[in-house]
Coordinates of N, CA and C in Angstrom, one line a residue:
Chain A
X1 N 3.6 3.2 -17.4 CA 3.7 3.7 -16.1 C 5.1 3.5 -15.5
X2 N 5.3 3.6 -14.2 CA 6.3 3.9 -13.6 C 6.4 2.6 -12.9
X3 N 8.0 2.0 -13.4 CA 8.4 -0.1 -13.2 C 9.4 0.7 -11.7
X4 N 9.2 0.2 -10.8 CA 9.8 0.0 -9.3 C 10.3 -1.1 -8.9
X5 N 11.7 -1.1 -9.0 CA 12.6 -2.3 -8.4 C 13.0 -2.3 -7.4
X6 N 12.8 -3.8 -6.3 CA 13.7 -3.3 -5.0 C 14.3 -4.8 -4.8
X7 N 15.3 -4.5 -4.0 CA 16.5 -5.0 -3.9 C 17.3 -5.4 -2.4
X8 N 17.8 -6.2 -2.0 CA 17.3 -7.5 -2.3 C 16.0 -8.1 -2.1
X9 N 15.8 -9.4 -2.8 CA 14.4 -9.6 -2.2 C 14.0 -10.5 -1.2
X10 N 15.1 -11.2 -0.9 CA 14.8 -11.5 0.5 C 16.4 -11.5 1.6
X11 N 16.3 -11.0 2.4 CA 17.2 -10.8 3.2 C 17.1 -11.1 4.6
X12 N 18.3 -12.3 5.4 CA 18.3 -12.7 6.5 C 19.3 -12.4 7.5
X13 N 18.8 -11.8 8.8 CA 19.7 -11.1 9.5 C 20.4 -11.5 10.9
X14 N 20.8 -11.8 11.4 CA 21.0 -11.6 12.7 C 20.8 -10.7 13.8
X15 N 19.6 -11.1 14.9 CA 19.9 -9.7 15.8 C 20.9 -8.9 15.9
X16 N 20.8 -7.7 15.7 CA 21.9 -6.6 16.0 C 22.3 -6.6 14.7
X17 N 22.3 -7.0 13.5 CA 23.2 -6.6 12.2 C 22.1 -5.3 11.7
X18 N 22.6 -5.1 10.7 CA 22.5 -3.8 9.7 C 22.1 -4.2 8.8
X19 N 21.2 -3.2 8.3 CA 20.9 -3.8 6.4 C 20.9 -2.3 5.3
X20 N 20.9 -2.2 4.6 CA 20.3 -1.4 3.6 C 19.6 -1.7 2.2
X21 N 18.1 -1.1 1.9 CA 17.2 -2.1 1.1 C 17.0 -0.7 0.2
X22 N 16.9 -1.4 -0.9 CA 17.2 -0.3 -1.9 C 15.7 -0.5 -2.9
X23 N 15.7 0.6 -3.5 CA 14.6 0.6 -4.4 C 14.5 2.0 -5.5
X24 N 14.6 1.2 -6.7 CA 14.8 1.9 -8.0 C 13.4 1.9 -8.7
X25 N 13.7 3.1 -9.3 CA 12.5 4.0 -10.1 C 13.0 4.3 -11.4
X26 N 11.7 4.1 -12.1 CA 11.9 4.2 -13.9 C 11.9 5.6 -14.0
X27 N 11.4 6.4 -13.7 CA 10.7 8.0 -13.8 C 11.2 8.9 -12.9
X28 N 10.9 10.3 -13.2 CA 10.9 11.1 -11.8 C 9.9 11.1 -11.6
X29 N 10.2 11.6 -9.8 CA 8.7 11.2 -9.0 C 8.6 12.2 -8.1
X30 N 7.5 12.8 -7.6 CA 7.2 13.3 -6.2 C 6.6 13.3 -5.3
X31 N 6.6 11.5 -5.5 CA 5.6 10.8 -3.7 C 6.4 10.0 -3.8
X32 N 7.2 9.9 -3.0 CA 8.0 8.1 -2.8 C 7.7 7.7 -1.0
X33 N 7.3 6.5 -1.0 CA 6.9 6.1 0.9 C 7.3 4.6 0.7
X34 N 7.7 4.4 2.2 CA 8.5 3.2 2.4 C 7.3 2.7 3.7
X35 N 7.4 1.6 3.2 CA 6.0 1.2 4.3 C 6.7 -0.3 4.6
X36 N 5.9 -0.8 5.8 CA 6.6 -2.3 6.6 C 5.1 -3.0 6.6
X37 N 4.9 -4.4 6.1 CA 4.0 -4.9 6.1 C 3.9 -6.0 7.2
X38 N 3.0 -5.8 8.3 CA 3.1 -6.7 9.2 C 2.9 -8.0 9.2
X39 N 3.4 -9.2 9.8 CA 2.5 -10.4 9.5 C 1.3 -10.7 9.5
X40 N 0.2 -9.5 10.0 CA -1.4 -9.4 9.8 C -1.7 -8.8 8.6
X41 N -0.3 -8.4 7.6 CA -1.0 -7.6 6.4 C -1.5 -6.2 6.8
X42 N -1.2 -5.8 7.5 CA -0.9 -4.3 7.4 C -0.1 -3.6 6.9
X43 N -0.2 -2.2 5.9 CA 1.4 -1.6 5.3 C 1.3 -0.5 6.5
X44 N 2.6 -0.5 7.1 CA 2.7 0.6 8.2 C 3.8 1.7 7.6
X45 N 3.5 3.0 7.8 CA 3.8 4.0 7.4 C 5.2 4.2 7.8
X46 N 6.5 4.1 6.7 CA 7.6 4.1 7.5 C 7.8 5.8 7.2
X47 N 8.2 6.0 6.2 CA 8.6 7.6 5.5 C 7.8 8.0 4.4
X48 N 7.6 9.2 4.3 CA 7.1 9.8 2.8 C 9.0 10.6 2.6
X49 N 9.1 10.0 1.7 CA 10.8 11.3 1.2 C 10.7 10.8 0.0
X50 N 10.1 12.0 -1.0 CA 10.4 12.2 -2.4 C 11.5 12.4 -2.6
X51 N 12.5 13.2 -1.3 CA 14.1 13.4 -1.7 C 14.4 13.9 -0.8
X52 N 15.7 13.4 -0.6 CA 16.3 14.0 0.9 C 17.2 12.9 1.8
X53 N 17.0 13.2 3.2 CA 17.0 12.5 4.1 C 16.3 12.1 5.4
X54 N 15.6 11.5 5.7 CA 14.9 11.3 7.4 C 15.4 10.4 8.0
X55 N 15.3 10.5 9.1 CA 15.3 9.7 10.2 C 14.5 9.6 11.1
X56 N 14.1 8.1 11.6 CA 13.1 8.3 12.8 C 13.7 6.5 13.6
X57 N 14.4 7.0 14.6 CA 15.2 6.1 15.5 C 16.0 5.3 14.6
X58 N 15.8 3.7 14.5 CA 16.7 2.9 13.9 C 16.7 2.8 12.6
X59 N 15.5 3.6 12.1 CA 15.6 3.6 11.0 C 16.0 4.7 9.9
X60 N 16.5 5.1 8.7 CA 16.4 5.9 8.1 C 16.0 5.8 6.8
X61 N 16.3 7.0 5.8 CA 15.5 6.5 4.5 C 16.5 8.1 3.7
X62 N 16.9 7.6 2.6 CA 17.6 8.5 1.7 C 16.7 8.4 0.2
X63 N 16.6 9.3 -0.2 CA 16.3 9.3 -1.7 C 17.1 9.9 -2.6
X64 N 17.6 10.0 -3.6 CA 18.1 10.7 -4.5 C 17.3 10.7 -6.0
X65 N 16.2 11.6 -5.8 CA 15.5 11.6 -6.8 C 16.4 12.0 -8.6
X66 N 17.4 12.4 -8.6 CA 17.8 12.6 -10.1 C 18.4 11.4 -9.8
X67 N 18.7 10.6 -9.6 CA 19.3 9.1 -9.6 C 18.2 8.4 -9.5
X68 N 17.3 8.8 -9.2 CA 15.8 7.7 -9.2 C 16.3 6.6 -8.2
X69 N 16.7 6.8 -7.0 CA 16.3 5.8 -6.4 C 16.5 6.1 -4.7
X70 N 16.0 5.1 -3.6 CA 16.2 5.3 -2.5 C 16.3 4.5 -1.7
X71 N 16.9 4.5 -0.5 CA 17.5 3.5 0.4 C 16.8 3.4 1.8
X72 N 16.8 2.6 2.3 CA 16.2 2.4 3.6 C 16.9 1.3 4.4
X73 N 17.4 2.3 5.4 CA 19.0 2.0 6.4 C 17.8 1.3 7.7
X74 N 18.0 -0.1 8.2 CA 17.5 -0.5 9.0 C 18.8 -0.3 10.2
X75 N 18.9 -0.3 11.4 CA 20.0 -0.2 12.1 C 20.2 -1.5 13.6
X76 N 20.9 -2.2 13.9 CA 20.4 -2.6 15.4 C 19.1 -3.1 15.0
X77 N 19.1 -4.1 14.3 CA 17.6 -4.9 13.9 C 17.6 -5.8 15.1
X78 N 15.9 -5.7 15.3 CA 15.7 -6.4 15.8 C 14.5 -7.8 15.4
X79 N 14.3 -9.1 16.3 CA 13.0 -9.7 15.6 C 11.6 -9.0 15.1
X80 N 11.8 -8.0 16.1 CA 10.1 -7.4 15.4 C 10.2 -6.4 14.3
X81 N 11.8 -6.6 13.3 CA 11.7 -5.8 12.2 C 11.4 -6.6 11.3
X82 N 11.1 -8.2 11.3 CA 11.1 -8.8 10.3 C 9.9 -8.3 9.5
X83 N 9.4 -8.6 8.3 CA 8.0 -8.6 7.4 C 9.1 -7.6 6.3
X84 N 8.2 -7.7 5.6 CA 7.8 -7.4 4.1 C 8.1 -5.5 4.1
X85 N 9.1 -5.0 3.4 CA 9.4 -3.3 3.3 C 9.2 -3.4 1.6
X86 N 8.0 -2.6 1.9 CA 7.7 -2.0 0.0 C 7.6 -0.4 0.2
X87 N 8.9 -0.3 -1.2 CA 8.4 1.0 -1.5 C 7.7 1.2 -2.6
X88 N 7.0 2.8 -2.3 CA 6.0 2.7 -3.6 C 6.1 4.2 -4.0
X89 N 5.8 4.4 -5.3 CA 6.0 6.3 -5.4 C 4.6 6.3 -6.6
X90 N 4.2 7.6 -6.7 CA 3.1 8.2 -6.9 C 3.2 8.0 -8.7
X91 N 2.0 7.1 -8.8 CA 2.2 7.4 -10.6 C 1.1 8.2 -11.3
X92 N 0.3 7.6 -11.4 CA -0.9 8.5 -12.2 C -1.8 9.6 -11.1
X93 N -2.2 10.2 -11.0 CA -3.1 10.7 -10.1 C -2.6 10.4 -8.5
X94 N -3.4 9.5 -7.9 CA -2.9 9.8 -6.5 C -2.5 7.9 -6.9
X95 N -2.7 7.0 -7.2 CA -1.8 5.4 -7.7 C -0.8 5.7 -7.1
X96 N -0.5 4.5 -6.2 CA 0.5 4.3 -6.0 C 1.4 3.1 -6.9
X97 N 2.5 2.6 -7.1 CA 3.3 1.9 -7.7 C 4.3 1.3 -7.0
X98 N 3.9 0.3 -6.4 CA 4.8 -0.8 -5.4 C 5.9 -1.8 -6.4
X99 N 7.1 -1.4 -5.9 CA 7.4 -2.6 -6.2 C 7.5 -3.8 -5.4
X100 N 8.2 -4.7 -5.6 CA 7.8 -6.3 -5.2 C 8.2 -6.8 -3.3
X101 N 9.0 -5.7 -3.2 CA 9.1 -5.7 -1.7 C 10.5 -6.7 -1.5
X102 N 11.0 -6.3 -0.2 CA 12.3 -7.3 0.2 C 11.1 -8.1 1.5
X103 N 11.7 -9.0 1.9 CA 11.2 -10.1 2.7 C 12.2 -10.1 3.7
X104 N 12.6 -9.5 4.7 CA 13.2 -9.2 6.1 C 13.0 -9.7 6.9
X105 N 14.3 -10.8 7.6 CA 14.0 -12.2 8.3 C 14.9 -11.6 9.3
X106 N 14.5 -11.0 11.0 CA 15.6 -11.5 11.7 C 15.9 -12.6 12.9
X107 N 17.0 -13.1 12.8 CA 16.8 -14.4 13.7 C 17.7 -14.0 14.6
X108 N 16.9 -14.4 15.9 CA 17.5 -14.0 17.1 C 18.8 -14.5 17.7
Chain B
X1 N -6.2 10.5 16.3 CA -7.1 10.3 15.6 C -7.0 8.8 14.9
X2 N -8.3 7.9 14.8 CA -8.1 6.8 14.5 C -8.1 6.7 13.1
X3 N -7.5 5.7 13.4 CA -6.9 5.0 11.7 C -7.6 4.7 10.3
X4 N -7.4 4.4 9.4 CA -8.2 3.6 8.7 C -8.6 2.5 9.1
X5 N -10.0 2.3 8.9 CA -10.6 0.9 9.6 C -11.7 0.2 8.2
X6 N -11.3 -0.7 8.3 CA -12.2 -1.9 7.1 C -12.8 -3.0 7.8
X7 N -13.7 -2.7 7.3 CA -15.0 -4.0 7.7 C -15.5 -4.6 6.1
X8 N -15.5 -6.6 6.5 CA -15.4 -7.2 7.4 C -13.5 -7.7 7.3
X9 N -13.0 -7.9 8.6 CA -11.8 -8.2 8.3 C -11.6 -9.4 7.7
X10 N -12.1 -10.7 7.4 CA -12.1 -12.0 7.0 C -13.6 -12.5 6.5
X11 N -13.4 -12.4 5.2 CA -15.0 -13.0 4.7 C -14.5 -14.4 3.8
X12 N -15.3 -15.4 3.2 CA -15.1 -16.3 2.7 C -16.5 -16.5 1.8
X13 N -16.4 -16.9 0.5 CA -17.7 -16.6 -0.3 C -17.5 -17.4 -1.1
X14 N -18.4 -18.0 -2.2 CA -18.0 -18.9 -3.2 C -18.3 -18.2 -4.2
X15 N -18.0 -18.7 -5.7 CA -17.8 -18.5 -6.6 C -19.5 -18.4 -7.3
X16 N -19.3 -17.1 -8.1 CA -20.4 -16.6 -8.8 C -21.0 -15.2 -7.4
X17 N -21.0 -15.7 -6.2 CA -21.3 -14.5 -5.1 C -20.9 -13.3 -5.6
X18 N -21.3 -12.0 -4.6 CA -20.7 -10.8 -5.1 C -20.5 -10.6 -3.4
X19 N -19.9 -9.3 -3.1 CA -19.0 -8.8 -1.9 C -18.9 -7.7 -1.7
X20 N -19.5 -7.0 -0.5 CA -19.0 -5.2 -0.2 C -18.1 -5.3 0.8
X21 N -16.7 -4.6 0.5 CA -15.6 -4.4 1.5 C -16.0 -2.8 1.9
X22 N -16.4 -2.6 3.1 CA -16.2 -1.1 3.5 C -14.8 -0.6 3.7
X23 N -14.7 0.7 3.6 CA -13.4 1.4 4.6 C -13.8 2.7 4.9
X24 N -13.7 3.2 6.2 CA -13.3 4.5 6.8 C -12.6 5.2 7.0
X25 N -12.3 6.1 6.1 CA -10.8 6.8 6.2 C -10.6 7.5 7.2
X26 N -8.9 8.0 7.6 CA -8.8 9.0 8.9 C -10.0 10.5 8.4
X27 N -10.5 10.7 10.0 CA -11.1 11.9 10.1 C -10.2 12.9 8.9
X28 N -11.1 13.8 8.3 CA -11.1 14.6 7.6 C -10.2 14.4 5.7
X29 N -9.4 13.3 5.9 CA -9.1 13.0 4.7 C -10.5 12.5 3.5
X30 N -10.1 13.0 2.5 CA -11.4 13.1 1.6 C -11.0 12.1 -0.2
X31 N -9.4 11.8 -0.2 CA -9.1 10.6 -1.2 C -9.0 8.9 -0.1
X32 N -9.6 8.5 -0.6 CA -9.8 7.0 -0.2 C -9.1 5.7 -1.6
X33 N -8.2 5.2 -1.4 CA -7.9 4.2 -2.6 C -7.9 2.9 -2.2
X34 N -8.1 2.2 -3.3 CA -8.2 0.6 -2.8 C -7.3 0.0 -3.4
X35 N -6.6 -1.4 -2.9 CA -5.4 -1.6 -3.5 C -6.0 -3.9 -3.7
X36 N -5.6 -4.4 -4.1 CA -5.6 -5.9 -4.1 C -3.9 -6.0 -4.1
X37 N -4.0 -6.9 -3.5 CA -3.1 -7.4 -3.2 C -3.0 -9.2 -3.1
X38 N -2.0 -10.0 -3.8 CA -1.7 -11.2 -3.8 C -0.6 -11.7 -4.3
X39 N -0.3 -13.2 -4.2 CA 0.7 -13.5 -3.6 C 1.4 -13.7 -5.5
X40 N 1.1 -13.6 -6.3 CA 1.4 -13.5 -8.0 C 1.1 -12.1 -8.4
X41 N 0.4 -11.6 -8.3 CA 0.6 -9.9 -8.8 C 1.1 -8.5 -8.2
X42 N 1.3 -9.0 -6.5 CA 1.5 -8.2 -5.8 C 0.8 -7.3 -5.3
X43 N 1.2 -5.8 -5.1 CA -0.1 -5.1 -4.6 C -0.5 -4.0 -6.2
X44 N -1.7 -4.3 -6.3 CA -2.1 -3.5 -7.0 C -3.0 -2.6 -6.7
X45 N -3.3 -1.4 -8.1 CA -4.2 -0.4 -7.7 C -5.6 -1.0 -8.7
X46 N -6.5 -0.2 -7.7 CA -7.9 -1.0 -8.1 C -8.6 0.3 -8.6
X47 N -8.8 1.7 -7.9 CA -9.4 3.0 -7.8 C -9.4 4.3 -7.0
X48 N -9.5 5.2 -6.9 CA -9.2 6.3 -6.5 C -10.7 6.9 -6.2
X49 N -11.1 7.4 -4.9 CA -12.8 8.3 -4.9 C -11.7 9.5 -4.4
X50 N -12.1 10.5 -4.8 CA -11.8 12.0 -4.2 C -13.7 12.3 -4.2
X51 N -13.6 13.4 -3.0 CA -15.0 13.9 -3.0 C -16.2 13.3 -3.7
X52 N -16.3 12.0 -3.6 CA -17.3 11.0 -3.9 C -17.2 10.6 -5.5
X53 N -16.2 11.5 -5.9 CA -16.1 11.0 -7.2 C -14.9 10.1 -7.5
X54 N -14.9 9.1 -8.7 CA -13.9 8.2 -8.8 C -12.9 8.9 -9.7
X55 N -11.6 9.0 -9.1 CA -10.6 10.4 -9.7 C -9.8 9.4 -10.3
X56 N -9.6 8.8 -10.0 CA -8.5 7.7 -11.2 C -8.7 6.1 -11.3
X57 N -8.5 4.8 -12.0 CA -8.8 3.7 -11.9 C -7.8 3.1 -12.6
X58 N -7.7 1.7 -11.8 CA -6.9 1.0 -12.2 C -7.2 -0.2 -13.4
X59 N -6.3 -1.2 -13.8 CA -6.9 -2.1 -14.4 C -7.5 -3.6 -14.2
X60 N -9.1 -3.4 -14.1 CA -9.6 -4.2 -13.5 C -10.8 -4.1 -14.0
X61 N -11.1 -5.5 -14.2 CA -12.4 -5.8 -14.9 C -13.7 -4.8 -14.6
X62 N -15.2 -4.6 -15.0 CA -15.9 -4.3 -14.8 C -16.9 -4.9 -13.0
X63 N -16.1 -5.9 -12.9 CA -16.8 -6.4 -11.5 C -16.3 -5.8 -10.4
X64 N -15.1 -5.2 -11.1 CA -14.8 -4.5 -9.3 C -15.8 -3.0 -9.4
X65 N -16.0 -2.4 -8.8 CA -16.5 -1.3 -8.9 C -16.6 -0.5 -7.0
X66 N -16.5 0.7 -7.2 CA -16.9 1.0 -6.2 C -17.7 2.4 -6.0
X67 N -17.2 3.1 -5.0 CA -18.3 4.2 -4.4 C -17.9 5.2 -3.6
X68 N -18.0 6.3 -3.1 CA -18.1 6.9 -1.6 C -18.7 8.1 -1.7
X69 N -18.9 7.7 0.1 CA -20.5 8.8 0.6 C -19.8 10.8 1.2
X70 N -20.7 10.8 1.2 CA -20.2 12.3 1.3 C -19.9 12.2 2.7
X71 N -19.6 11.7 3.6 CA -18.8 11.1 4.4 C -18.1 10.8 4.6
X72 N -17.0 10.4 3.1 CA -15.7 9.5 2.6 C -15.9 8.6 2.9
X73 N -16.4 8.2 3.6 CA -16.7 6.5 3.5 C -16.8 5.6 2.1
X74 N -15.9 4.7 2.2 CA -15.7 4.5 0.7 C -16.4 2.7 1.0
X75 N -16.9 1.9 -0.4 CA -17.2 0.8 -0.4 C -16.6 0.5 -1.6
X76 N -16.2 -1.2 -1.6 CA -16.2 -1.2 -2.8 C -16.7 -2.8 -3.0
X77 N -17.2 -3.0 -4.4 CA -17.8 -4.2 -4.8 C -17.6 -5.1 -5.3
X78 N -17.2 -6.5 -5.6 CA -16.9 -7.2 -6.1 C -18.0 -8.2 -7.0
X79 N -18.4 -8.4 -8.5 CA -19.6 -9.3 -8.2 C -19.3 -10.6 -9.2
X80 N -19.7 -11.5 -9.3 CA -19.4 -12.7 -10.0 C -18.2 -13.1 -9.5
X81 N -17.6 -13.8 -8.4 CA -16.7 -13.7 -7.5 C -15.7 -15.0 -8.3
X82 N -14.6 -14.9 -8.5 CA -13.7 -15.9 -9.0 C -13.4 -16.3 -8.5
X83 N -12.3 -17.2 -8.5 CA -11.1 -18.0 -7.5 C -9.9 -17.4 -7.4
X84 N -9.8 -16.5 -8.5 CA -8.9 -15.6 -8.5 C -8.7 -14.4 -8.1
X85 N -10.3 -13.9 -7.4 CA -10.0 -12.9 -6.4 C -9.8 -13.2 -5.4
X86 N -9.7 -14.4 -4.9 CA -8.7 -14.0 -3.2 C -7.7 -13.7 -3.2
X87 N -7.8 -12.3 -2.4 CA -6.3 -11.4 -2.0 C -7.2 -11.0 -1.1
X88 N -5.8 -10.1 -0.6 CA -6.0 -9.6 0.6 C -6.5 -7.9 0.2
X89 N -7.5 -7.0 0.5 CA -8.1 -6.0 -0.1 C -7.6 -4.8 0.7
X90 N -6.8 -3.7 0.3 CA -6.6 -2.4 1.2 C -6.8 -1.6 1.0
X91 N -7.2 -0.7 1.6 CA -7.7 0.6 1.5 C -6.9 1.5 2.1
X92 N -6.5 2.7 1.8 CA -5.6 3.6 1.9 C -6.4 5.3 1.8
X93 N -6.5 5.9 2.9 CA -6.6 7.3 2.9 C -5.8 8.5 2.6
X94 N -6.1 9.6 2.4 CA -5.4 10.6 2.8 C -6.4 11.9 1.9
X95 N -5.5 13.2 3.0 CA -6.1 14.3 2.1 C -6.7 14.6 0.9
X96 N -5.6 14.3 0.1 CA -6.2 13.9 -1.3 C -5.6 14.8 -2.3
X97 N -5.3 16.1 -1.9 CA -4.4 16.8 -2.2 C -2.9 16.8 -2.8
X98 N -3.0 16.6 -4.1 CA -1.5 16.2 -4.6 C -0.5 17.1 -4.6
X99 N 0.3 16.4 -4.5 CA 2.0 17.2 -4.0 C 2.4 17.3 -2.3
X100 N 3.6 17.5 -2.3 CA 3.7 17.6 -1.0 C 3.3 16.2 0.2
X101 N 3.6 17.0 1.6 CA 3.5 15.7 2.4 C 2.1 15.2 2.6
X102 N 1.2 16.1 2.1 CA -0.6 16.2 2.2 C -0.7 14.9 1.3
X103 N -0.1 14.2 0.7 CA 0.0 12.6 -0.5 C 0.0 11.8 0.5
X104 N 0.6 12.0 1.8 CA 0.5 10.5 2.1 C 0.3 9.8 2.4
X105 N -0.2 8.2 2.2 CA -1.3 7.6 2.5 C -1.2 6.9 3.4
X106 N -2.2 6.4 4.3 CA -2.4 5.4 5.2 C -3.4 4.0 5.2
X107 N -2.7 3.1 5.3 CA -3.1 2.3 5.4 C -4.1 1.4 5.9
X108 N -5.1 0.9 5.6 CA -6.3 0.4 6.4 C -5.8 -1.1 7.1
X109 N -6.3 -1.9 7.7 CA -5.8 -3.3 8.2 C -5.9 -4.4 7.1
X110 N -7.1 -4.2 6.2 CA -7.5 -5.2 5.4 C -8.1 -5.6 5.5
X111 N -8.7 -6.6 4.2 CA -9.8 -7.2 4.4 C -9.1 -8.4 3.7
X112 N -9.4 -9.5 4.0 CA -9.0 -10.8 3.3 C -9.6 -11.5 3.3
X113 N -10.3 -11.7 2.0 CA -11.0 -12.8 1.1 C -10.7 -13.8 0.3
X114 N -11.8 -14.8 0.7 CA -11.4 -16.3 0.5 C -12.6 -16.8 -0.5
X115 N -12.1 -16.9 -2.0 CA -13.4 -17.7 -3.0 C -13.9 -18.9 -2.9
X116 N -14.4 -19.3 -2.5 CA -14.1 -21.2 -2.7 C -15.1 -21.5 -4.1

């Protein structure tokens, strides 16, 4: 199946800094989503981009699917960005394939 | 339209018990998946129901098993309960329909179970 590496895995920030969290793919793919896992263990829906570019306010999300991989631009972080960003892309049927997640700490 | 919702949010059960986690997927989505998740394997895939039938499966013993009603309403089972299934349990909806933005899935709140 399809091995998903992401990078870094845990990262600490300062209000107001920048980050960019990366995550690599063994395969080509055509579901990749970037989800934020809350401190209640929720995955909250950041992007679906199998390739491209989005944006939605401070955040963005790039893919480059023939490079197998994609980035997820936090901007102007704040404390309530902290928790857990996994991305996952589509392997067998509708499976998803998480890799291990970065751990996003910001301190005020 | 409301979310994915799982019942019970927090159960606790001992060892040898068995356990039904419900979930409710968003209105009209018709793939329901369930995921385990913990703090050594991470999140894994457990199974896939499209239209009440089980469309893909993960690797996981015979005790997990599950279901769903022509409703989508999906259940799923746990039985001879280990120490090693506590994780936290997710369920994830969506159309069901592969390709495209119609993949993608939402997340239920969870359920998190405790073996003793």
């Amino acid at each position: 199946g399809i091995q998903v590496e992401q990078s870094p895995p845990d990262l600490i920030l300062q209000e107001g800094a920048n980050s960019t969290l990366r995550c690599n793919f063994s395969d080509s793919v055509n579901n990749l989503q970037w989800f934020h896992q809350n401190p209640w263990g929720q995955l909250i829906n950041l992007f679906y981009i199998p390739s491209g570019t989005k944006q939605n306010g401070r955040l963005s999300a790039t893919t480059v699917a023939t490079e197998r991989y994609s980035l997820l631009y936090i901007s102007s972080s704040q404390t309530t960005d902290s928790g857990v960003y996994f991305c996952a892309v589509r392997d067998i049927g509708s499976r998803l394939t998480f890799g291990e997640g970065t751990q996003l700490t910001v301190n005020p | 339209k409301a979310g994915v919702t799982q019942t019970p949010r927090y159960l606790i059960k001992t060892r040898g018990q068995q356990v039904t986690l419900s979930c409710s997927p968003i209105s009209g989505h018709r793939s329901v998946s369930w995921y385990q998740q913990t703090p050594g394997q991470g999140l894994q895939f457990l199974f896939e129901y499209f239209s009440e039938t089980q469309r893909n499966k993960g690797n996981f013993p015979g005790r997990f098993s599950g279901r769903q009603f022509s409703n989508s309403r999906s259940e799923m089972n746990v039985s001879t309960l280990e120490l090693g299934d506590s994780a936290l349990y997710l369920c994830a909806s969506s159309l069901g329909w592969r390709g495209g933005s119609t993949d993608t899935q939402y997340f239920g709140p969870g359920t998190r179970l405790t073996v003793l």
